[in-house]
């Protein structure tokens, strides 16, 4: 049996996000992804860098009013709401976490966007949507949780209209990632698999999509690590985590984050990919 066969099921990933909601919301608010630091502004605070990463995805999506984007792995809805506000488009998000879906709906309602931004509990491995029904899609730091990227991307291709774009943001592995580090990350973050950046082009082709652009932004994301570590270990955010998970749970979280951040700094990276369904 390969490692992938032993990976977490979508419902286990959903339970993980339900349980880890206070962790992610305390540290990262509504943006459950790494930050982006442009080279000329290395001093940006974490909150702003998280928004910059969302802004980058919004600009790559290139949708406007009257268009419909599928958000594959929509978290608590921060990016979806921002996209809808910035562009006037419609957004449909899917997540496997019931708590996230609820929170995301509240966020859309609070922004008075409930008519244009919706969230469903659904597995991206079999999308509950009609073929040719979206103008664009994105998988924003979600594919590494899923059992089979080719299947998910084939599903995305099916629901896209011809010529429709898909934007992928994903954590990727470097050549030196050791097996025991991989097992640790897989357990701690319910990862199915991290793949190498160079594995993406053939995989996109297998899913019937055309590669438009692949950008390695690893260096721009590294600022996430120290700043998140500071929030985990010190100040009001650390008290919130202790309150949410208890003394023992908080100790476990500190150890887990510390180890994960070290592995990311040394052996992981980040890519932004644009692909498209053939016209
Ligand atoms: N894109 C969001 C959330 C990233 S966290 C953001 O950037 O803020 C990863 C998300 O992927 C979670 O919402 C999780 O529920 C979702 N996810 C993981 N596996 C999934 C699957 N099989 N189907 C649908 N969503 C999935």
PDB file of C-alpha atoms and ligand atoms in Angstrom:
ATOM      1  CA  UNK A   1       0.000   0.000   0.000  1.00  0.00           C
ATOM      2  CA  UNK A   2       1.314   3.471  -0.820  1.00  0.00           C
ATOM      3  CA  UNK A   3       1.374   6.334   1.682  1.00  0.00           C
ATOM      4  CA  UNK A   4      -1.511   7.975  -0.131  1.00  0.00           C
ATOM      5  CA  UNK A   5      -3.788   5.032   0.637  1.00  0.00           C
ATOM      6  CA  UNK A   6      -3.309   5.675   4.333  1.00  0.00           C
ATOM      7  CA  UNK A   7      -3.985   9.381   4.213  1.00  0.00           C
ATOM      8  CA  UNK A   8      -6.826  11.118   6.028  1.00  0.00           C
ATOM      9  CA  UNK A   9     -10.325  10.856   4.582  1.00  0.00           C
ATOM     10  CA  UNK A  10     -12.170  14.075   3.689  1.00  0.00           C
ATOM     11  CA  UNK A  11     -14.363  13.689   6.770  1.00  0.00           C
ATOM     12  CA  UNK A  12     -11.280  13.339   8.995  1.00  0.00           C
ATOM     13  CA  UNK A  13      -9.928  16.535   7.444  1.00  0.00           C
ATOM     14  CA  UNK A  14     -13.269  18.185   8.231  1.00  0.00           C
ATOM     15  CA  UNK A  15     -13.099  17.091  11.880  1.00  0.00           C
ATOM     16  CA  UNK A  16      -9.561  18.466  12.067  1.00  0.00           C
ATOM     17  CA  UNK A  17     -10.724  21.904  10.894  1.00  0.00           C
ATOM     18  CA  UNK A  18     -13.689  21.835  13.275  1.00  0.00           C
ATOM     19  CA  UNK A  19     -11.333  21.165  16.215  1.00  0.00           C
ATOM     20  CA  UNK A  20      -8.624  23.544  15.031  1.00  0.00           C
ATOM     21  CA  UNK A  21     -10.962  26.470  14.339  1.00  0.00           C
ATOM     22  CA  UNK A  22      -9.815  28.420  17.462  1.00  0.00           C
ATOM     23  CA  UNK A  23      -6.165  27.732  16.557  1.00  0.00           C
ATOM     24  CA  UNK A  24      -6.427  29.074  13.021  1.00  0.00           C
ATOM     25  CA  UNK A  25      -8.804  31.941  13.776  1.00  0.00           C
ATOM     26  CA  UNK A  26      -6.693  33.144  16.706  1.00  0.00           C
ATOM     27  CA  UNK A  27      -3.497  33.172  14.659  1.00  0.00           C
ATOM     28  CA  UNK A  28      -4.672  33.902  11.123  1.00  0.00           C
ATOM     29  CA  UNK A  29      -8.218  35.290  11.402  1.00  0.00           C
ATOM     30  CA  UNK A  30     -10.231  34.694   8.241  1.00  0.00           C
ATOM     31  CA  UNK A  31      -7.269  33.833   5.952  1.00  0.00           C
ATOM     32  CA  UNK A  32      -6.243  30.212   6.509  1.00  0.00           C
ATOM     33  CA  UNK A  33      -3.133  30.322   4.374  1.00  0.00           C
ATOM     34  CA  UNK A  34       0.434  31.649   4.493  1.00  0.00           C
ATOM     35  CA  UNK A  35       1.229  35.331   4.076  1.00  0.00           C
ATOM     36  CA  UNK A  36       2.929  36.963   1.085  1.00  0.00           C
ATOM     37  CA  UNK A  37       5.716  39.496   1.629  1.00  0.00           C
ATOM     38  CA  UNK A  38       6.670  41.441  -1.517  1.00  0.00           C
ATOM     39  CA  UNK A  39      10.484  41.805  -1.668  1.00  0.00           C
ATOM     40  CA  UNK A  40      10.333  45.540  -1.066  1.00  0.00           C
ATOM     41  CA  UNK A  41       8.202  45.259   2.108  1.00  0.00           C
ATOM     42  CA  UNK A  42       9.731  42.539   4.299  1.00  0.00           C
ATOM     43  CA  UNK A  43       8.448  44.309   7.435  1.00  0.00           C
ATOM     44  CA  UNK A  44       4.711  43.921   6.724  1.00  0.00           C
ATOM     45  CA  UNK A  45       2.750  42.640   9.737  1.00  0.00           C
ATOM     46  CA  UNK A  46       1.353  39.116   9.444  1.00  0.00           C
ATOM     47  CA  UNK A  47      -2.268  40.269   9.042  1.00  0.00           C
ATOM     48  CA  UNK A  48      -1.354  42.412   6.054  1.00  0.00           C
ATOM     49  CA  UNK A  49       0.757  39.716   4.418  1.00  0.00           C
ATOM     50  CA  UNK A  50      -2.158  37.266   4.730  1.00  0.00           C
ATOM     51  CA  UNK A  51      -4.317  39.811   2.890  1.00  0.00           C
ATOM     52  CA  UNK A  52      -1.590  40.277   0.250  1.00  0.00           C
ATOM     53  CA  UNK A  53      -1.700  36.567  -0.528  1.00  0.00           C
ATOM     54  CA  UNK A  54      -5.460  36.744  -0.941  1.00  0.00           C
ATOM     55  CA  UNK A  55      -5.054  39.840  -3.147  1.00  0.00           C
ATOM     56  CA  UNK A  56      -2.605  37.953  -5.338  1.00  0.00           C
ATOM     57  CA  UNK A  57      -5.120  35.144  -5.826  1.00  0.00           C
ATOM     58  CA  UNK A  58      -7.863  37.689  -6.589  1.00  0.00           C
ATOM     59  CA  UNK A  59      -5.713  39.341  -9.265  1.00  0.00           C
ATOM     60  CA  UNK A  60      -4.813  35.988 -10.853  1.00  0.00           C
ATOM     61  CA  UNK A  61      -8.464  34.862 -10.912  1.00  0.00           C
ATOM     62  CA  UNK A  62      -9.291  37.756 -13.232  1.00  0.00           C
ATOM     63  CA  UNK A  63     -13.060  37.517 -12.755  1.00  0.00           C
ATOM     64  CA  UNK A  64     -15.528  40.400 -12.728  1.00  0.00           C
ATOM     65  CA  UNK A  65     -19.209  41.105 -12.140  1.00  0.00           C
ATOM     66  CA  UNK A  66     -21.499  38.441 -13.587  1.00  0.00           C
ATOM     67  CA  UNK A  67     -18.826  35.717 -13.379  1.00  0.00           C
ATOM     68  CA  UNK A  68     -18.951  32.717 -11.043  1.00  0.00           C
ATOM     69  CA  UNK A  69     -15.934  31.261  -9.232  1.00  0.00           C
ATOM     70  CA  UNK A  70     -15.717  27.947  -7.396  1.00  0.00           C
ATOM     71  CA  UNK A  71     -13.628  28.096  -4.195  1.00  0.00           C
ATOM     72  CA  UNK A  72     -12.321  24.558  -3.625  1.00  0.00           C
ATOM     73  CA  UNK A  73     -11.573  24.340   0.096  1.00  0.00           C
ATOM     74  CA  UNK A  74     -13.066  27.642   1.229  1.00  0.00           C
ATOM     75  CA  UNK A  75     -12.084  27.693   4.917  1.00  0.00           C
ATOM     76  CA  UNK A  76     -13.933  30.290   6.968  1.00  0.00           C
ATOM     77  CA  UNK A  77     -14.671  32.352   3.869  1.00  0.00           C
ATOM     78  CA  UNK A  78     -12.217  35.255   4.152  1.00  0.00           C
ATOM     79  CA  UNK A  79     -10.821  34.942   0.618  1.00  0.00           C
ATOM     80  CA  UNK A  80     -14.260  34.289  -0.953  1.00  0.00           C
ATOM     81  CA  UNK A  81     -15.777  37.388   0.637  1.00  0.00           C
ATOM     82  CA  UNK A  82     -12.794  39.523  -0.341  1.00  0.00           C
ATOM     83  CA  UNK A  83     -12.933  38.268  -3.938  1.00  0.00           C
ATOM     84  CA  UNK A  84     -16.655  39.033  -4.191  1.00  0.00           C
ATOM     85  CA  UNK A  85     -16.162  42.511  -2.705  1.00  0.00           C
ATOM     86  CA  UNK A  86     -13.206  43.323  -4.938  1.00  0.00           C
ATOM     87  CA  UNK A  87     -14.645  42.073  -8.224  1.00  0.00           C
ATOM     88  CA  UNK A  88     -18.432  41.849  -7.977  1.00  0.00           C
ATOM     89  CA  UNK A  89     -18.362  38.177  -8.965  1.00  0.00           C
ATOM     90  CA  UNK A  90     -20.366  35.314  -7.488  1.00  0.00           C
ATOM     91  CA  UNK A  91     -18.491  32.773  -5.331  1.00  0.00           C
ATOM     92  CA  UNK A  92     -19.475  29.231  -4.360  1.00  0.00           C
ATOM     93  CA  UNK A  93     -17.238  27.668  -1.725  1.00  0.00           C
ATOM     94  CA  UNK A  94     -16.930  24.044  -0.654  1.00  0.00           C
ATOM     95  CA  UNK A  95     -15.389  22.790   2.581  1.00  0.00           C
ATOM     96  CA  UNK A  96     -15.468  19.481   4.455  1.00  0.00           C
ATOM     97  CA  UNK A  97     -15.761  21.214   7.850  1.00  0.00           C
ATOM     98  CA  UNK A  98     -19.307  21.926   9.101  1.00  0.00           C
ATOM     99  CA  UNK A  99     -18.004  24.532  11.572  1.00  0.00           C
ATOM    100  CA  UNK A 100     -16.155  26.329   8.778  1.00  0.00           C
ATOM    101  CA  UNK A 101     -19.178  26.317   6.466  1.00  0.00           C
ATOM    102  CA  UNK A 102     -21.260  27.906   9.233  1.00  0.00           C
ATOM    103  CA  UNK A 103     -18.631  30.543  10.002  1.00  0.00           C
ATOM    104  CA  UNK A 104     -18.165  31.340   6.317  1.00  0.00           C
ATOM    105  CA  UNK A 105     -21.927  31.831   5.842  1.00  0.00           C
ATOM    106  CA  UNK A 106     -21.985  34.205   8.826  1.00  0.00           C
ATOM    107  CA  UNK A 107     -19.095  36.135   7.297  1.00  0.00           C
ATOM    108  CA  UNK A 108     -20.875  36.487   3.929  1.00  0.00           C
ATOM    109  CA  UNK A 109     -24.105  37.564   5.659  1.00  0.00           C
ATOM    110  CA  UNK A 110     -22.260  40.146   7.773  1.00  0.00           C
ATOM    111  CA  UNK A 111     -20.773  41.578   4.566  1.00  0.00           C
ATOM    112  CA  UNK A 112     -24.285  41.638   3.046  1.00  0.00           C
ATOM    113  CA  UNK A 113     -23.129  39.257   0.366  1.00  0.00           C
ATOM    114  CA  UNK A 114     -25.264  36.212   1.204  1.00  0.00           C
ATOM    115  CA  UNK A 115     -26.942  36.453  -2.202  1.00  0.00           C
ATOM    116  CA  UNK A 116     -23.653  36.254  -4.082  1.00  0.00           C
ATOM    117  CA  UNK A 117     -21.348  34.234  -1.825  1.00  0.00           C
ATOM    118  CA  UNK A 118     -22.443  30.783  -0.625  1.00  0.00           C
ATOM    119  CA  UNK A 119     -20.804  27.802   1.040  1.00  0.00           C
ATOM    120  CA  UNK A 120     -21.575  24.113   0.939  1.00  0.00           C
ATOM    121  CA  UNK A 121     -20.377  21.093   2.788  1.00  0.00           C
ATOM    122  CA  UNK A 122     -19.009  18.978  -0.077  1.00  0.00           C
ATOM    123  CA  UNK A 123     -16.056  16.800  -1.031  1.00  0.00           C
ATOM    124  CA  UNK A 124     -13.968  18.186  -3.896  1.00  0.00           C
ATOM    125  CA  UNK A 125     -13.286  14.601  -5.032  1.00  0.00           C
ATOM    126  CA  UNK A 126     -16.869  14.577  -6.358  1.00  0.00           C
ATOM    127  CA  UNK A 127     -18.157  18.086  -6.845  1.00  0.00           C
ATOM    128  CA  UNK A 128     -21.964  18.446  -6.590  1.00  0.00           C
ATOM    129  CA  UNK A 129     -22.163  20.851  -9.545  1.00  0.00           C
ATOM    130  CA  UNK A 130     -23.188  20.694 -13.167  1.00  0.00           C
ATOM    131  CA  UNK A 131     -20.588  20.548 -15.910  1.00  0.00           C
ATOM    132  CA  UNK A 132     -19.619  23.862 -17.533  1.00  0.00           C
ATOM    133  CA  UNK A 133     -21.165  25.905 -14.730  1.00  0.00           C
ATOM    134  CA  UNK A 134     -18.228  28.053 -13.479  1.00  0.00           C
ATOM    135  CA  UNK A 135     -16.076  30.710 -15.166  1.00  0.00           C
ATOM    136  CA  UNK A 136     -13.114  30.132 -12.855  1.00  0.00           C
ATOM    137  CA  UNK A 137     -12.004  28.176  -9.812  1.00  0.00           C
ATOM    138  CA  UNK A 138      -9.315  28.256  -7.208  1.00  0.00           C
ATOM    139  CA  UNK A 139      -7.862  25.740  -4.782  1.00  0.00           C
ATOM    140  CA  UNK A 140      -6.273  28.022  -2.225  1.00  0.00           C
ATOM    141  CA  UNK A 141      -3.964  25.957   0.008  1.00  0.00           C
ATOM    142  CA  UNK A 142      -6.311  22.979   0.080  1.00  0.00           C
ATOM    143  CA  UNK A 143      -5.103  20.334  -2.408  1.00  0.00           C
ATOM    144  CA  UNK A 144      -2.511  18.803  -0.065  1.00  0.00           C
ATOM    145  CA  UNK A 145      -5.362  17.534   2.124  1.00  0.00           C
ATOM    146  CA  UNK A 146      -7.113  15.712  -0.699  1.00  0.00           C
ATOM    147  CA  UNK A 147      -6.711  12.032  -1.588  1.00  0.00           C
ATOM    148  CA  UNK A 148      -6.084  12.533  -5.315  1.00  0.00           C
ATOM    149  CA  UNK A 149      -5.102  15.799  -7.025  1.00  0.00           C
ATOM    150  CA  UNK A 150      -5.756  14.473 -10.530  1.00  0.00           C
ATOM    151  CA  UNK A 151      -9.278  13.494  -9.584  1.00  0.00           C
ATOM    152  CA  UNK A 152     -10.009  16.845  -7.928  1.00  0.00           C
ATOM    153  CA  UNK A 153      -8.539  18.807 -10.849  1.00  0.00           C
ATOM    154  CA  UNK A 154     -10.459  16.651 -13.328  1.00  0.00           C
ATOM    155  CA  UNK A 155     -13.616  17.491 -11.412  1.00  0.00           C
ATOM    156  CA  UNK A 156     -12.664  21.160 -11.515  1.00  0.00           C
ATOM    157  CA  UNK A 157     -12.121  20.900 -15.280  1.00  0.00           C
ATOM    158  CA  UNK A 158     -15.547  19.290 -15.678  1.00  0.00           C
ATOM    159  CA  UNK A 159     -17.391  22.095 -13.856  1.00  0.00           C
ATOM    160  CA  UNK A 160     -15.437  24.874 -15.596  1.00  0.00           C
ATOM    161  CA  UNK A 161     -16.630  26.391 -18.857  1.00  0.00           C
ATOM    162  CA  UNK A 162     -14.229  26.004 -21.790  1.00  0.00           C
ATOM    163  CA  UNK A 163     -11.361  28.473 -21.382  1.00  0.00           C
ATOM    164  CA  UNK A 164     -12.061  28.813 -17.639  1.00  0.00           C
ATOM    165  CA  UNK A 165      -9.082  29.357 -15.352  1.00  0.00           C
ATOM    166  CA  UNK A 166      -8.091  27.522 -12.201  1.00  0.00           C
ATOM    167  CA  UNK A 167      -5.622  29.031  -9.756  1.00  0.00           C
ATOM    168  CA  UNK A 168      -3.761  26.712  -7.393  1.00  0.00           C
ATOM    169  CA  UNK A 169      -1.855  27.786  -4.290  1.00  0.00           C
ATOM    170  CA  UNK A 170      -0.121  24.818  -2.698  1.00  0.00           C
ATOM    171  CA  UNK A 171       2.625  23.932  -0.263  1.00  0.00           C
ATOM    172  CA  UNK A 172       5.279  21.852  -2.042  1.00  0.00           C
ATOM    173  CA  UNK A 173       8.053  19.571  -0.844  1.00  0.00           C
ATOM    174  CA  UNK A 174      11.768  19.969  -1.356  1.00  0.00           C
ATOM    175  CA  UNK A 175      14.017  16.996  -2.158  1.00  0.00           C
ATOM    176  CA  UNK A 176      15.345  16.631   1.396  1.00  0.00           C
ATOM    177  CA  UNK A 177      12.070  16.180   3.255  1.00  0.00           C
ATOM    178  CA  UNK A 178      12.615  13.087   5.397  1.00  0.00           C
ATOM    179  CA  UNK A 179      10.082  10.324   5.844  1.00  0.00           C
ATOM    180  CA  UNK A 180       9.690  10.918   9.579  1.00  0.00           C
ATOM    181  CA  UNK A 181       9.112  14.642   9.048  1.00  0.00           C
ATOM    182  CA  UNK A 182       6.538  13.816   6.442  1.00  0.00           C
ATOM    183  CA  UNK A 183       4.718  11.430   8.776  1.00  0.00           C
ATOM    184  CA  UNK A 184       4.745  14.107  11.478  1.00  0.00           C
ATOM    185  CA  UNK A 185       3.241  16.750   9.169  1.00  0.00           C
ATOM    186  CA  UNK A 186       0.705  14.361   7.728  1.00  0.00           C
ATOM    187  CA  UNK A 187      -0.575  13.544  11.202  1.00  0.00           C
ATOM    188  CA  UNK A 188      -0.380  17.049  12.629  1.00  0.00           C
ATOM    189  CA  UNK A 189      -2.100  18.805   9.713  1.00  0.00           C
ATOM    190  CA  UNK A 190      -4.104  15.989   8.108  1.00  0.00           C
ATOM    191  CA  UNK A 191      -2.042  16.099   4.937  1.00  0.00           C
ATOM    192  CA  UNK A 192      -2.517  13.473   2.233  1.00  0.00           C
ATOM    193  CA  UNK A 193       0.611  14.382   0.311  1.00  0.00           C
ATOM    194  CA  UNK A 194       2.925  17.241  -0.471  1.00  0.00           C
ATOM    195  CA  UNK A 195       4.287  16.983  -4.005  1.00  0.00           C
ATOM    196  CA  UNK A 196       7.299  18.638  -5.625  1.00  0.00           C
ATOM    197  CA  UNK A 197       6.733  21.730  -7.784  1.00  0.00           C
ATOM    198  CA  UNK A 198       8.072  19.873 -10.839  1.00  0.00           C
ATOM    199  CA  UNK A 199       5.394  17.203 -10.401  1.00  0.00           C
ATOM    200  CA  UNK A 200       2.651  19.739 -11.086  1.00  0.00           C
ATOM    201  CA  UNK A 201       2.911  20.290 -14.876  1.00  0.00           C
ATOM    202  CA  UNK A 202       2.400  16.611 -15.835  1.00  0.00           C
ATOM    203  CA  UNK A 203      -0.351  16.259 -13.262  1.00  0.00           C
ATOM    204  CA  UNK A 204      -2.212  19.276 -14.645  1.00  0.00           C
ATOM    205  CA  UNK A 205      -1.976  17.766 -18.092  1.00  0.00           C
ATOM    206  CA  UNK A 206      -3.321  14.439 -16.779  1.00  0.00           C
ATOM    207  CA  UNK A 207      -6.348  16.292 -15.438  1.00  0.00           C
ATOM    208  CA  UNK A 208      -7.013  17.657 -18.941  1.00  0.00           C
ATOM    209  CA  UNK A 209      -5.951  21.207 -18.116  1.00  0.00           C
ATOM    210  CA  UNK A 210      -3.390  23.479 -19.797  1.00  0.00           C
ATOM    211  CA  UNK A 211      -0.639  25.011 -17.693  1.00  0.00           C
ATOM    212  CA  UNK A 212      -0.474  28.799 -18.050  1.00  0.00           C
ATOM    213  CA  UNK A 213       1.986  29.771 -15.313  1.00  0.00           C
ATOM    214  CA  UNK A 214       3.884  28.269 -12.393  1.00  0.00           C
ATOM    215  CA  UNK A 215       5.471  30.665  -9.927  1.00  0.00           C
ATOM    216  CA  UNK A 216       7.647  29.673  -6.967  1.00  0.00           C
ATOM    217  CA  UNK A 217       6.901  32.142  -4.177  1.00  0.00           C
ATOM    218  CA  UNK A 218       8.486  30.157  -1.334  1.00  0.00           C
ATOM    219  CA  UNK A 219      10.770  33.000  -0.230  1.00  0.00           C
ATOM    220  CA  UNK A 220       7.839  35.433  -0.065  1.00  0.00           C
ATOM    221  CA  UNK A 221       5.963  33.199   2.396  1.00  0.00           C
ATOM    222  CA  UNK A 222       8.673  32.460   4.968  1.00  0.00           C
ATOM    223  CA  UNK A 223       7.772  35.501   7.103  1.00  0.00           C
ATOM    224  CA  UNK A 224       4.675  33.570   8.189  1.00  0.00           C
ATOM    225  CA  UNK A 225       6.757  31.262  10.370  1.00  0.00           C
ATOM    226  CA  UNK A 226       8.396  33.579  12.929  1.00  0.00           C
ATOM    227  CA  UNK A 227       5.391  35.806  13.247  1.00  0.00           C
ATOM    228  CA  UNK A 228       3.022  32.888  13.828  1.00  0.00           C
ATOM    229  CA  UNK A 229       5.474  31.385  16.330  1.00  0.00           C
ATOM    230  CA  UNK A 230       5.418  34.675  18.239  1.00  0.00           C
ATOM    231  CA  UNK A 231       1.607  34.570  18.342  1.00  0.00           C
ATOM    232  CA  UNK A 232       1.578  30.931  19.473  1.00  0.00           C
ATOM    233  CA  UNK A 233       4.084  31.479  22.273  1.00  0.00           C
ATOM    234  CA  UNK A 234       3.463  35.022  23.549  1.00  0.00           C
ATOM    235  CA  UNK A 235       0.882  37.729  24.198  1.00  0.00           C
ATOM    236  CA  UNK A 236      -2.930  37.662  24.147  1.00  0.00           C
ATOM    237  CA  UNK A 237      -3.035  35.144  21.282  1.00  0.00           C
ATOM    238  CA  UNK A 238      -1.144  32.597  23.395  1.00  0.00           C
ATOM    239  CA  UNK A 239      -3.663  33.139  26.227  1.00  0.00           C
ATOM    240  CA  UNK A 240      -6.550  32.604  23.832  1.00  0.00           C
ATOM    241  CA  UNK A 241      -5.034  29.300  22.682  1.00  0.00           C
ATOM    242  CA  UNK A 242      -4.458  28.178  26.268  1.00  0.00           C
ATOM    243  CA  UNK A 243      -8.065  29.037  27.101  1.00  0.00           C
ATOM    244  CA  UNK A 244      -9.417  27.193  24.061  1.00  0.00           C
ATOM    245  CA  UNK A 245      -7.374  23.991  24.389  1.00  0.00           C
ATOM    246  CA  UNK A 246      -6.421  23.807  28.109  1.00  0.00           C
ATOM    247  CA  UNK A 247      -2.897  23.658  29.505  1.00  0.00           C
ATOM    248  CA  UNK A 248      -2.070  20.234  28.053  1.00  0.00           C
ATOM    249  CA  UNK A 249      -3.588  20.952  24.665  1.00  0.00           C
ATOM    250  CA  UNK A 250      -1.753  24.258  24.501  1.00  0.00           C
ATOM    251  CA  UNK A 251       1.572  22.565  25.304  1.00  0.00           C
ATOM    252  CA  UNK A 252       0.932  20.065  22.502  1.00  0.00           C
ATOM    253  CA  UNK A 253       0.110  22.875  20.077  1.00  0.00           C
ATOM    254  CA  UNK A 254       3.319  24.740  20.910  1.00  0.00           C
ATOM    255  CA  UNK A 255       5.438  21.638  20.256  1.00  0.00           C
ATOM    256  CA  UNK A 256       3.533  20.833  17.091  1.00  0.00           C
ATOM    257  CA  UNK A 257       3.827  24.346  15.648  1.00  0.00           C
ATOM    258  CA  UNK A 258       7.502  24.696  16.556  1.00  0.00           C
ATOM    259  CA  UNK A 259       8.399  21.449  14.785  1.00  0.00           C
ATOM    260  CA  UNK A 260       6.188  22.154  11.766  1.00  0.00           C
ATOM    261  CA  UNK A 261       7.641  25.662  11.316  1.00  0.00           C
ATOM    262  CA  UNK A 262      11.182  24.260  11.335  1.00  0.00           C
ATOM    263  CA  UNK A 263      10.312  21.686   8.707  1.00  0.00           C
ATOM    264  CA  UNK A 264       8.615  24.292   6.505  1.00  0.00           C
ATOM    265  CA  UNK A 265      11.630  26.642   6.751  1.00  0.00           C
ATOM    266  CA  UNK A 266      14.011  23.897   5.667  1.00  0.00           C
ATOM    267  CA  UNK A 267      12.137  21.540   3.388  1.00  0.00           C
ATOM    268  CA  UNK A 268       8.884  23.014   2.116  1.00  0.00           C
ATOM    269  CA  UNK A 269       8.019  25.699  -0.391  1.00  0.00           C
ATOM    270  CA  UNK A 270       5.022  27.334  -2.022  1.00  0.00           C
ATOM    271  CA  UNK A 271       3.776  27.596  -5.586  1.00  0.00           C
ATOM    272  CA  UNK A 272       1.113  29.615  -7.360  1.00  0.00           C
ATOM    273  CA  UNK A 273      -0.149  27.981 -10.535  1.00  0.00           C
ATOM    274  CA  UNK A 274      -2.522  29.141 -13.226  1.00  0.00           C
ATOM    275  CA  UNK A 275      -4.057  26.529 -15.518  1.00  0.00           C
ATOM    276  CA  UNK A 276      -7.012  26.537 -17.851  1.00  0.00           C
ATOM    277  CA  UNK A 277      -9.612  24.280 -19.370  1.00  0.00           C
ATOM    278  CA  UNK A 278      -9.001  24.067 -23.122  1.00  0.00           C
ATOM    279  CA  UNK A 279     -11.271  26.452 -25.010  1.00  0.00           C
TER     280      UNK A 279
HETATM  281  N1  LIG B   1      -8.807  28.438   1.090  1.00  0.00           N
HETATM  282  C1  LIG B   1      -9.082  28.819   2.474  1.00  0.00           C
HETATM  283  C2  LIG B   1      -8.924  27.633   3.447  1.00  0.00           C
HETATM  284  C3  LIG B   1      -7.628  26.857   3.395  1.00  0.00           C
HETATM  285  S1  LIG B   1      -7.612  25.567   4.634  1.00  0.00           S
HETATM  286  C4  LIG B   1      -8.224  29.985   2.842  1.00  0.00           C
HETATM  287  O1  LIG B   1      -7.235  30.218   2.158  1.00  0.00           O
HETATM  288  O2  LIG B   1      -8.546  30.671   3.827  1.00  0.00           O
HETATM  289  C5  LIG B   1      -7.978  24.111   3.640  1.00  0.00           C
HETATM  290  C6  LIG B   1      -9.448  23.974   3.273  1.00  0.00           C
HETATM  291  O3  LIG B   1      -9.558  22.835   2.412  1.00  0.00           O
HETATM  292  C7  LIG B   1     -10.415  23.727   4.425  1.00  0.00           C
HETATM  293  O4  LIG B   1     -11.528  24.557   4.276  1.00  0.00           O
HETATM  294  C8  LIG B   1     -10.856  22.275   4.221  1.00  0.00           C
HETATM  295  O5  LIG B   1     -12.174  22.014   4.652  1.00  0.00           O
HETATM  296  C9  LIG B   1     -10.757  22.156   2.711  1.00  0.00           C
HETATM  297  N2  LIG B   1     -10.698  20.779   2.226  1.00  0.00           N
HETATM  298  C10 LIG B   1      -9.783  19.842   2.530  1.00  0.00           C
HETATM  299  N3  LIG B   1     -10.094  18.668   1.915  1.00  0.00           N
HETATM  300  C11 LIG B   1     -11.233  18.898   1.192  1.00  0.00           C
HETATM  301  C12 LIG B   1     -12.051  18.101   0.332  1.00  0.00           C
HETATM  302  N4  LIG B   1     -11.780  16.819   0.093  1.00  0.00           N
HETATM  303  N5  LIG B   1     -13.134  18.689  -0.233  1.00  0.00           N
HETATM  304  C13 LIG B   1     -13.441  19.995  -0.001  1.00  0.00           C
HETATM  305  N6  LIG B   1     -12.706  20.795   0.798  1.00  0.00           N
HETATM  306  C14 LIG B   1     -11.614  20.247   1.389  1.00  0.00           C
END
